[in-house]
PDB file of N, CA, C and O in Angstrom:
ATOM      1  N   MET A 268       6.352  11.591  25.571  1.00 76.00           N
ATOM      2  CA  MET A 268       6.518  11.185  24.121  1.00 76.00           C
ATOM      3  C   MET A 268       7.944  10.356  24.063  1.00 76.00           C
ATOM      4  O   MET A 268       9.216  10.490  24.825  1.00 76.00           O
ATOM      5  N   GLN A 269       7.905   9.446  23.258  1.00 85.00           N
ATOM      6  CA  GLN A 269       9.045   8.416  22.958  1.00 85.00           C
ATOM      7  C   GLN A 269      10.074   8.919  22.229  1.00 85.00           C
ATOM      8  O   GLN A 269       9.572  10.071  21.167  1.00 85.00           O
ATOM      9  N   THR A 270      11.375   9.282  22.723  1.00 92.00           N
ATOM     10  CA  THR A 270      12.656   9.131  21.638  1.00 92.00           C
ATOM     11  C   THR A 270      12.872   8.119  21.050  1.00 92.00           C
ATOM     12  O   THR A 270      12.404   7.334  20.958  1.00 92.00           O
ATOM     13  N   ALA A 271      13.519   8.713  19.414  1.00 90.00           N
ATOM     14  CA  ALA A 271      13.769   7.887  18.604  1.00 90.00           C
ATOM     15  C   ALA A 271      14.980   7.072  18.782  1.00 90.00           C
ATOM     16  O   ALA A 271      14.655   5.751  18.393  1.00 90.00           O
ATOM     17  N   LYS A 272      15.877   7.007  19.818  1.00 94.00           N
ATOM     18  CA  LYS A 272      16.352   5.982  20.324  1.00 94.00           C
ATOM     19  C   LYS A 272      15.122   5.063  21.069  1.00 94.00           C
ATOM     20  O   LYS A 272      15.338   3.534  21.223  1.00 94.00           O
ATOM     21  N   ASN A 273      14.303   5.052  22.074  1.00 95.00           N
ATOM     22  CA  ASN A 273      13.351   4.156  22.465  1.00 95.00           C
ATOM     23  C   ASN A 273      12.635   3.564  21.440  1.00 95.00           C
ATOM     24  O   ASN A 273      12.351   2.471  21.540  1.00 95.00           O
ATOM     25  N   GLU A 274      12.251   4.179  20.643  1.00 93.00           N
ATOM     26  CA  GLU A 274      11.508   3.695  19.289  1.00 93.00           C
ATOM     27  C   GLU A 274      12.084   2.379  18.638  1.00 93.00           C
ATOM     28  O   GLU A 274      11.514   1.425  18.554  1.00 93.00           O
ATOM     29  N   VAL A 275      13.423   2.900  18.660  1.00 94.00           N
ATOM     30  CA  VAL A 275      14.700   2.073  17.865  1.00 94.00           C
ATOM     31  C   VAL A 275      14.581   0.680  18.769  1.00 94.00           C
ATOM     32  O   VAL A 275      14.508  -0.316  18.122  1.00 94.00           O
ATOM     33  N   GLU A 276      14.682   1.062  19.979  1.00 96.00           N
ATOM     34  CA  GLU A 276      14.737   0.123  21.114  1.00 96.00           C
ATOM     35  C   GLU A 276      13.389  -1.194  20.873  1.00 96.00           C
ATOM     36  O   GLU A 276      13.768  -2.569  20.751  1.00 96.00           O
ATOM     37  N   GLN A 277      12.491  -0.736  20.662  1.00 95.00           N
ATOM     38  CA  GLN A 277      10.991  -1.359  20.717  1.00 95.00           C
ATOM     39  C   GLN A 277      11.157  -1.805  19.331  1.00 95.00           C
ATOM     40  O   GLN A 277      10.792  -3.290  19.562  1.00 95.00           O
ATOM     41  N   LEU A 278      11.550  -1.342  18.405  1.00 95.00           N
ATOM     42  CA  LEU A 278      11.419  -1.897  17.041  1.00 95.00           C
ATOM     43  C   LEU A 278      12.400  -3.157  17.326  1.00 95.00           C
ATOM     44  O   LEU A 278      12.077  -3.949  17.092  1.00 95.00           O
ATOM     45  N   LEU A 279      13.926  -3.192  17.643  1.00 96.00           N
ATOM     46  CA  LEU A 279      14.590  -4.251  17.716  1.00 96.00           C
ATOM     47  C   LEU A 279      14.096  -5.435  18.863  1.00 96.00           C
ATOM     48  O   LEU A 279      14.069  -6.368  18.393  1.00 96.00           O
ATOM     49  N   LYS A 280      13.406  -4.871  19.817  1.00 97.00           N
ATOM     50  CA  LYS A 280      12.662  -5.802  20.547  1.00 97.00           C
ATOM     51  C   LYS A 280      11.722  -7.016  19.868  1.00 97.00           C
ATOM     52  O   LYS A 280      11.689  -8.306  20.189  1.00 97.00           O
ATOM     53  N   ASN A 281      10.521  -6.512  19.287  1.00 96.00           N
ATOM     54  CA  ASN A 281       9.924  -6.982  18.291  1.00 96.00           C
ATOM     55  C   ASN A 281      10.067  -7.828  17.212  1.00 96.00           C
ATOM     56  O   ASN A 281       9.807  -8.744  16.568  1.00 96.00           O
ATOM     57  N   LEU A 282      11.399  -7.184  16.403  1.00 97.00           N
ATOM     58  CA  LEU A 282      12.082  -8.223  15.534  1.00 97.00           C
ATOM     59  C   LEU A 282      12.447  -9.314  15.540  1.00 97.00           C
ATOM     60  O   LEU A 282      12.994  -9.621  16.857  1.00 97.00           O
ATOM     61  N   PRO A 283      12.158 -10.461  14.972  1.00 97.00           N
ATOM     62  CA  PRO A 283      12.823 -11.487  15.174  1.00 97.00           C
ATOM     63  C   PRO A 283      14.443 -11.420  15.142  1.00 97.00           C
ATOM     64  O   PRO A 283      14.969 -10.874  14.788  1.00 97.00           O
ATOM     65  N   ASP A 284      15.032 -12.604  16.056  1.00 96.00           N
ATOM     66  CA  ASP A 284      16.243 -12.587  16.241  1.00 96.00           C
ATOM     67  C   ASP A 284      17.322 -12.767  15.026  1.00 96.00           C
ATOM     68  O   ASP A 284      18.426 -12.380  14.852  1.00 96.00           O
ATOM     69  N   GLU A 285      16.498 -13.261  13.634  1.00 97.00           N
ATOM     70  CA  GLU A 285      17.419 -13.866  12.666  1.00 97.00           C
ATOM     71  C   GLU A 285      17.412 -12.763  11.920  1.00 97.00           C
ATOM     72  O   GLU A 285      17.297 -12.481  10.373  1.00 97.00           O
ATOM     73  N   SER A 286      16.877 -11.204  12.354  1.00 97.00           N
ATOM     74  CA  SER A 286      16.473 -10.127  11.171  1.00 97.00           C
ATOM     75  C   SER A 286      17.982 -10.129  10.533  1.00 97.00           C
ATOM     76  O   SER A 286      19.012  -9.640  11.453  1.00 97.00           O
ATOM     77  N   SER A 287      17.962  -9.762   9.483  1.00 97.00           N
ATOM     78  CA  SER A 287      19.105  -8.805   8.683  1.00 97.00           C
ATOM     79  C   SER A 287      18.885  -7.449   8.891  1.00 97.00           C
ATOM     80  O   SER A 287      18.306  -7.095   9.608  1.00 97.00           O
ATOM     81  N   TYR A 288      20.165  -7.069   8.715  1.00 97.00           N
ATOM     82  CA  TYR A 288      20.578  -5.751   8.657  1.00 97.00           C
ATOM     83  C   TYR A 288      19.443  -4.992   7.443  1.00 97.00           C
ATOM     84  O   TYR A 288      18.636  -3.905   7.881  1.00 97.00           O
ATOM     85  N   GLU A 289      19.209  -5.817   6.463  1.00 98.00           N
ATOM     86  CA  GLU A 289      18.184  -4.938   5.593  1.00 98.00           C
ATOM     87  C   GLU A 289      17.200  -5.044   5.808  1.00 98.00           C
ATOM     88  O   GLU A 289      15.859  -4.020   6.199  1.00 98.00           O
ATOM     89  N   ASP A 290      16.602  -6.124   6.453  1.00 97.00           N
ATOM     90  CA  ASP A 290      15.321  -5.915   7.235  1.00 97.00           C
ATOM     91  C   ASP A 290      14.664  -4.836   8.363  1.00 97.00           C
ATOM     92  O   ASP A 290      14.296  -4.498   8.590  1.00 97.00           O
ATOM     93  N   ILE A 291      15.877  -4.790   9.297  1.00 97.00           N
ATOM     94  CA  ILE A 291      16.161  -3.611  10.218  1.00 97.00           C
ATOM     95  C   ILE A 291      15.898  -2.448   9.536  1.00 97.00           C
ATOM     96  O   ILE A 291      15.167  -1.502  10.019  1.00 97.00           O
ATOM     97  N   GLN A 292      16.666  -2.603   8.721  1.00 97.00           N
ATOM     98  CA  GLN A 292      16.600  -0.724   7.718  1.00 97.00           C
ATOM     99  C   GLN A 292      15.104  -0.698   7.159  1.00 97.00           C
ATOM    100  O   GLN A 292      14.566   0.491   7.377  1.00 97.00           O
ATOM    101  N   TYR A 293      14.747  -1.638   6.559  1.00 97.00           N
ATOM    102  CA  TYR A 293      12.965  -1.263   5.677  1.00 97.00           C
ATOM    103  C   TYR A 293      12.551  -0.960   7.079  1.00 97.00           C
ATOM    104  O   TYR A 293      11.626  -0.506   6.809  1.00 97.00           O
ATOM    105  N   HIS A 294      12.427  -1.433   8.029  1.00 96.00           N
ATOM    106  CA  HIS A 294      11.660  -1.364   9.326  1.00 96.00           C
ATOM    107  C   HIS A 294      11.486  -0.076   9.923  1.00 96.00           C
ATOM    108  O   HIS A 294      11.173   0.446  10.021  1.00 96.00           O
ATOM    109  N   LEU A 295      13.276   0.278   9.965  1.00 96.00           N
ATOM    110  CA  LEU A 295      12.862   2.000  10.026  1.00 96.00           C
ATOM    111  C   LEU A 295      12.557   2.913   9.304  1.00 96.00           C
ATOM    112  O   LEU A 295      12.079   3.939   9.568  1.00 96.00           O
ATOM    113  N   TYR A 296      13.081   2.026   7.912  1.00 97.00           N
ATOM    114  CA  TYR A 296      12.272   3.308   6.797  1.00 97.00           C
ATOM    115  C   TYR A 296      10.751   3.541   7.060  1.00 97.00           C
ATOM    116  O   TYR A 296       9.935   4.831   6.868  1.00 97.00           O
ATOM    117  N   VAL A 297       9.943   2.448   7.232  1.00 96.00           N
ATOM    118  CA  VAL A 297       8.313   2.524   7.232  1.00 96.00           C
ATOM    119  C   VAL A 297       8.209   3.332   8.284  1.00 96.00           C
ATOM    120  O   VAL A 297       7.485   3.855   8.416  1.00 96.00           O
ATOM    121  N   LEU A 298       9.025   2.920   9.856  1.00 94.00           N
ATOM    122  CA  LEU A 298       8.766   4.199  10.769  1.00 94.00           C
ATOM    123  C   LEU A 298       8.709   5.242  10.466  1.00 94.00           C
ATOM    124  O   LEU A 298       8.218   6.089  11.060  1.00 94.00           O
ATOM    125  N   GLU A 299       9.624   5.581   9.869  1.00 95.00           N
ATOM    126  CA  GLU A 299       9.691   7.120   9.655  1.00 95.00           C
ATOM    127  C   GLU A 299       9.028   7.604   8.573  1.00 95.00           C
ATOM    128  O   GLU A 299       8.643   8.582   8.769  1.00 95.00           O
ATOM    129  N   LYS A 300       8.458   6.924   7.585  1.00 97.00           N
ATOM    130  CA  LYS A 300       7.362   7.334   6.975  1.00 97.00           C
ATOM    131  C   LYS A 300       6.113   7.354   7.835  1.00 97.00           C
ATOM    132  O   LYS A 300       5.207   8.194   7.485  1.00 97.00           O
ATOM    133  N   ILE A 301       5.762   6.368   8.716  1.00 95.00           N
ATOM    134  CA  ILE A 301       4.416   6.251   9.210  1.00 95.00           C
ATOM    135  C   ILE A 301       4.409   7.537  10.243  1.00 95.00           C
ATOM    136  O   ILE A 301       3.644   8.658  10.220  1.00 95.00           O
ATOM    137  N   LYS A 302       5.508   8.059  10.756  1.00 94.00           N
ATOM    138  CA  LYS A 302       5.850   9.268  11.526  1.00 94.00           C
ATOM    139  C   LYS A 302       5.331  10.423  10.649  1.00 94.00           C
ATOM    140  O   LYS A 302       4.980  11.835  11.198  1.00 94.00           O
ATOM    141  N   GLN A 303       6.195  10.563   9.240  1.00 96.00           N
ATOM    142  CA  GLN A 303       6.233  11.904   8.531  1.00 96.00           C
ATOM    143  C   GLN A 303       4.628  11.749   8.258  1.00 96.00           C
ATOM    144  O   GLN A 303       4.094  12.878   8.239  1.00 96.00           O
ATOM    145  N   GLY A 304       4.050  10.896   7.942  1.00 96.00           N
ATOM    146  CA  GLY A 304       2.581  10.715   7.881  1.00 96.00           C
ATOM    147  C   GLY A 304       1.713  11.490   8.895  1.00 96.00           C
ATOM    148  O   GLY A 304       0.896  12.099   8.645  1.00 96.00           O
ATOM    149  N   GLU A 305       2.074  10.639   9.981  1.00 95.00           N
ATOM    150  CA  GLU A 305       1.240  11.195  11.082  1.00 95.00           C
ATOM    151  C   GLU A 305       1.333  13.023  10.947  1.00 95.00           C
ATOM    152  O   GLU A 305       0.426  13.602  11.682  1.00 95.00           O
ATOM    153  N   GLN A 306       2.857  13.635  10.965  1.00 96.00           N
ATOM    154  CA  GLN A 306       3.111  15.057  11.394  1.00 96.00           C
ATOM    155  C   GLN A 306       2.315  15.712  10.188  1.00 96.00           C
ATOM    156  O   GLN A 306       1.759  16.857  10.614  1.00 96.00           O
ATOM    157  N   ARG A 307       1.966  15.168   8.724  1.00 96.00           N
ATOM    158  CA  ARG A 307       1.644  15.369   7.905  1.00 96.00           C
ATOM    159  C   ARG A 307       0.225  15.906   7.897  1.00 96.00           C
ATOM    160  O   ARG A 307      -0.428  17.253   8.061  1.00 96.00           O
ATOM    161  N   ALA A 308      -0.647  14.931   8.639  1.00 96.00           N
ATOM    162  CA  ALA A 308      -2.064  14.603   9.061  1.00 96.00           C
ATOM    163  C   ALA A 308      -2.223  15.926   9.665  1.00 96.00           C
ATOM    164  O   ALA A 308      -3.363  16.364  10.149  1.00 96.00           O
ATOM    165  N   ALA A 309      -0.875  16.148  10.952  1.00 97.00           N
ATOM    166  CA  ALA A 309      -1.368  16.811  11.928  1.00 97.00           C
ATOM    167  C   ALA A 309      -1.306  18.534  11.824  1.00 97.00           C
ATOM    168  O   ALA A 309      -2.348  19.216  12.027  1.00 97.00           O
ATOM    169  N   THR A 310      -0.734  18.714  10.638  1.00 97.00           N
ATOM    170  CA  THR A 310      -0.410  19.930  10.117  1.00 97.00           C
ATOM    171  C   THR A 310      -1.562  20.603   9.114  1.00 97.00           C
ATOM    172  O   THR A 310      -1.880  21.381   8.892  1.00 97.00           O
ATOM    173  N   GLU A 311      -1.581  19.081   8.012  1.00 96.00           N
ATOM    174  CA  GLU A 311      -2.221  19.283   6.633  1.00 96.00           C
ATOM    175  C   GLU A 311      -3.595  19.041   6.794  1.00 96.00           C
ATOM    176  O   GLU A 311      -4.852  19.617   5.978  1.00 96.00           O
ATOM    177  N   GLY A 312      -4.105  18.063   7.838  1.00 95.00           N
ATOM    178  CA  GLY A 312      -5.406  17.605   7.764  1.00 95.00           C
ATOM    179  C   GLY A 312      -5.689  16.257   7.215  1.00 95.00           C
ATOM    180  O   GLY A 312      -4.722  15.723   6.354  1.00 95.00           O
ATOM    181  N   THR A 313      -6.235  16.089   7.524  1.00 95.00           N
ATOM    182  CA  THR A 313      -6.893  14.679   6.396  1.00 95.00           C
ATOM    183  C   THR A 313      -8.107  14.577   5.880  1.00 95.00           C
ATOM    184  O   THR A 313      -8.626  15.361   6.391  1.00 95.00           O
ATOM    185  N   LEU A 314      -8.715  13.724   4.990  1.00 94.00           N
ATOM    186  CA  LEU A 314      -9.744  13.400   4.054  1.00 94.00           C
ATOM    187  C   LEU A 314     -10.865  12.506   5.031  1.00 94.00           C
ATOM    188  O   LEU A 314     -10.227  11.451   5.759  1.00 94.00           O
ATOM    189  N   SER A 315     -11.787  13.195   4.571  1.00 94.00           N
ATOM    190  CA  SER A 315     -13.107  12.184   4.978  1.00 94.00           C
ATOM    191  C   SER A 315     -12.899  10.807   4.468  1.00 94.00           C
ATOM    192  O   SER A 315     -12.402  10.722   3.647  1.00 94.00           O
ATOM    193  N   GLN A 316     -13.888   9.941   4.592  1.00 91.00           N
ATOM    194  CA  GLN A 316     -14.213   8.502   4.145  1.00 91.00           C
ATOM    195  C   GLN A 316     -14.785   8.861   2.654  1.00 91.00           C
ATOM    196  O   GLN A 316     -14.142   8.402   1.330  1.00 91.00           O
ATOM    197  N   GLU A 317     -15.348   9.899   2.630  1.00 87.00           N
ATOM    198  CA  GLU A 317     -16.417   9.760   1.526  1.00 87.00           C
ATOM    199  C   GLU A 317     -15.548  11.005   0.447  1.00 87.00           C
ATOM    200  O   GLU A 317     -15.234  10.230  -0.897  1.00 87.00           O
ATOM    201  N   GLN A 318     -14.379  11.680   0.763  1.00 89.00           N
ATOM    202  CA  GLN A 318     -13.224  12.621   0.220  1.00 89.00           C
ATOM    203  C   GLN A 318     -12.542  11.599  -0.447  1.00 89.00           C
ATOM    204  O   GLN A 318     -12.400  11.796  -1.600  1.00 89.00           O
ATOM    205  N   ALA A 319     -12.354  10.606   0.455  1.00 87.00           N
ATOM    206  CA  ALA A 319     -11.048   9.439  -0.267  1.00 87.00           C
ATOM    207  C   ALA A 319     -11.521   8.900  -1.089  1.00 87.00           C
ATOM    208  O   ALA A 319     -11.185   8.754  -2.483  1.00 87.00           O
ATOM    209  N   GLU A 320     -13.114   8.193  -1.169  1.00 84.00           N
ATOM    210  CA  GLU A 320     -13.701   7.379  -2.078  1.00 84.00           C
ATOM    211  C   GLU A 320     -13.745   7.967  -3.202  1.00 84.00           C
ATOM    212  O   GLU A 320     -13.690   7.330  -4.177  1.00 84.00           O
ATOM    213  N   ALA A 321     -14.256   9.730  -3.014  1.00 84.00           N
ATOM    214  CA  ALA A 321     -13.815  10.349  -4.353  1.00 84.00           C
ATOM    215  C   ALA A 321     -13.143  10.338  -5.390  1.00 84.00           C
ATOM    216  O   ALA A 321     -13.060  10.232  -6.439  1.00 84.00           O
ATOM    217  N   ARG A 322     -12.115  10.903  -4.612  1.00 84.00           N
ATOM    218  CA  ARG A 322     -10.763  11.089  -5.608  1.00 84.00           C
ATOM    219  C   ARG A 322     -10.536   9.774  -5.888  1.00 84.00           C
ATOM    220  O   ARG A 322      -9.608   9.184  -6.703  1.00 84.00           O
ATOM    221  N   PHE A 323     -10.439   8.007  -5.144  1.00 84.00           N
ATOM    222  CA  PHE A 323     -10.133   6.734  -5.488  1.00 84.00           C
ATOM    223  C   PHE A 323     -11.297   6.515  -6.957  1.00 84.00           C
ATOM    224  O   PHE A 323     -10.335   5.706  -7.432  1.00 84.00           O
ATOM    225  N   GLY A 324     -12.084   7.040  -6.832  1.00 81.00           N
ATOM    226  CA  GLY A 324     -13.316   7.278  -7.705  1.00 81.00           C
ATOM    227  C   GLY A 324     -12.784   7.262  -9.100  1.00 81.00           C
ATOM    228  O   GLY A 324     -13.053   6.689 -10.013  1.00 81.00           O
ATOM    229  N   LYS A 325     -12.287   8.525  -8.538  1.00 79.00           N
ATOM    230  CA  LYS A 325     -11.582   9.178 -10.120  1.00 79.00           C
ATOM    231  C   LYS A 325     -10.801   8.434 -10.974  1.00 79.00           C
ATOM    232  O   LYS A 325     -10.309   8.204 -12.127  1.00 79.00           O
ATOM    233  N   TRP A 326      -9.616   7.644  -9.976  1.00 77.00           N
ATOM    234  CA  TRP A 326      -8.135   6.810 -10.583  1.00 77.00           C
ATOM    235  C   TRP A 326      -8.819   5.813 -10.826  1.00 77.00           C
ATOM    236  O   TRP A 326      -8.611   5.223 -11.863  1.00 77.00           O
ATOM    237  N   ARG A 327      -9.732   5.105 -10.134  1.00 74.00           N
ATOM    238  CA  ARG A 327     -10.322   3.410 -10.335  1.00 74.00           C
ATOM    239  C   ARG A 327     -10.939   3.564 -11.972  1.00 74.00           C
ATOM    240  O   ARG A 327     -10.866   2.982 -13.140  1.00 74.00           O
ATOM    241  N   GLY A 328     -11.567   4.847 -12.175  1.00 74.00           N
ATOM    242  CA  GLY A 328     -12.012   5.045 -14.041  1.00 74.00           C
ATOM    243  C   GLY A 328     -10.512   5.201 -14.902  1.00 74.00           C
ATOM    244  O   GLY A 328     -10.948   4.741 -16.053  1.00 74.00           O
ATOM    245  N   LEU A 329      -9.636   5.149 -14.622  1.00 67.00           N
ATOM    246  CA  LEU A 329      -8.616   5.580 -15.271  1.00 67.00           C
ATOM    247  C   LEU A 329      -7.924   3.694 -15.277  1.00 67.00           C
ATOM    248  O   LEU A 329      -6.959   3.791 -16.485  1.00 67.00           O
ATOM    249  N   LEU A 330      -7.865   3.253 -14.456  1.00 60.00           N
ATOM    250  CA  LEU A 330      -7.306   1.771 -14.668  1.00 60.00           C
ATOM    251  C   LEU A 330      -8.023   0.887 -15.679  1.00 60.00           C
ATOM    252  O   LEU A 330      -8.772   0.828 -15.782  1.00 60.00           O
ATOM    253  N   PRO A 331      -7.117  -0.100 -16.275  1.00 58.00           N
ATOM    254  CA  PRO A 331      -7.729  -1.046 -17.377  1.00 58.00           C
ATOM    255  C   PRO A 331      -8.817  -1.854 -16.791  1.00 58.00           C
ATOM    256  O   PRO A 331      -8.928  -2.545 -17.654  1.00 58.00           O
ATOM    257  N   TYR A 332      -8.833  -2.249 -15.316  1.00 52.00           N
ATOM    258  CA  TYR A 332      -9.460  -3.474 -15.048  1.00 52.00           C
ATOM    259  C   TYR A 332     -10.961  -3.228 -14.428  1.00 52.00           C
ATOM    260  O   TYR A 332     -11.338  -2.491 -14.510  1.00 52.00           O
TER     261      TYR A 332
END
């Protein structure tokens, strides 16, 4: 299991040398959101493709296009 420090080191290695502080913060934010999503999926479960399509189908009916 990777530590947060290891993950940040790997992230920094993969970013271009010209990356700004804002770029780094954004990528850290995205990494954290992915981790949270993985944890939530592990504890609460996920939807099947059919369930997801049914939910989005309801929203699609509400969209103006």
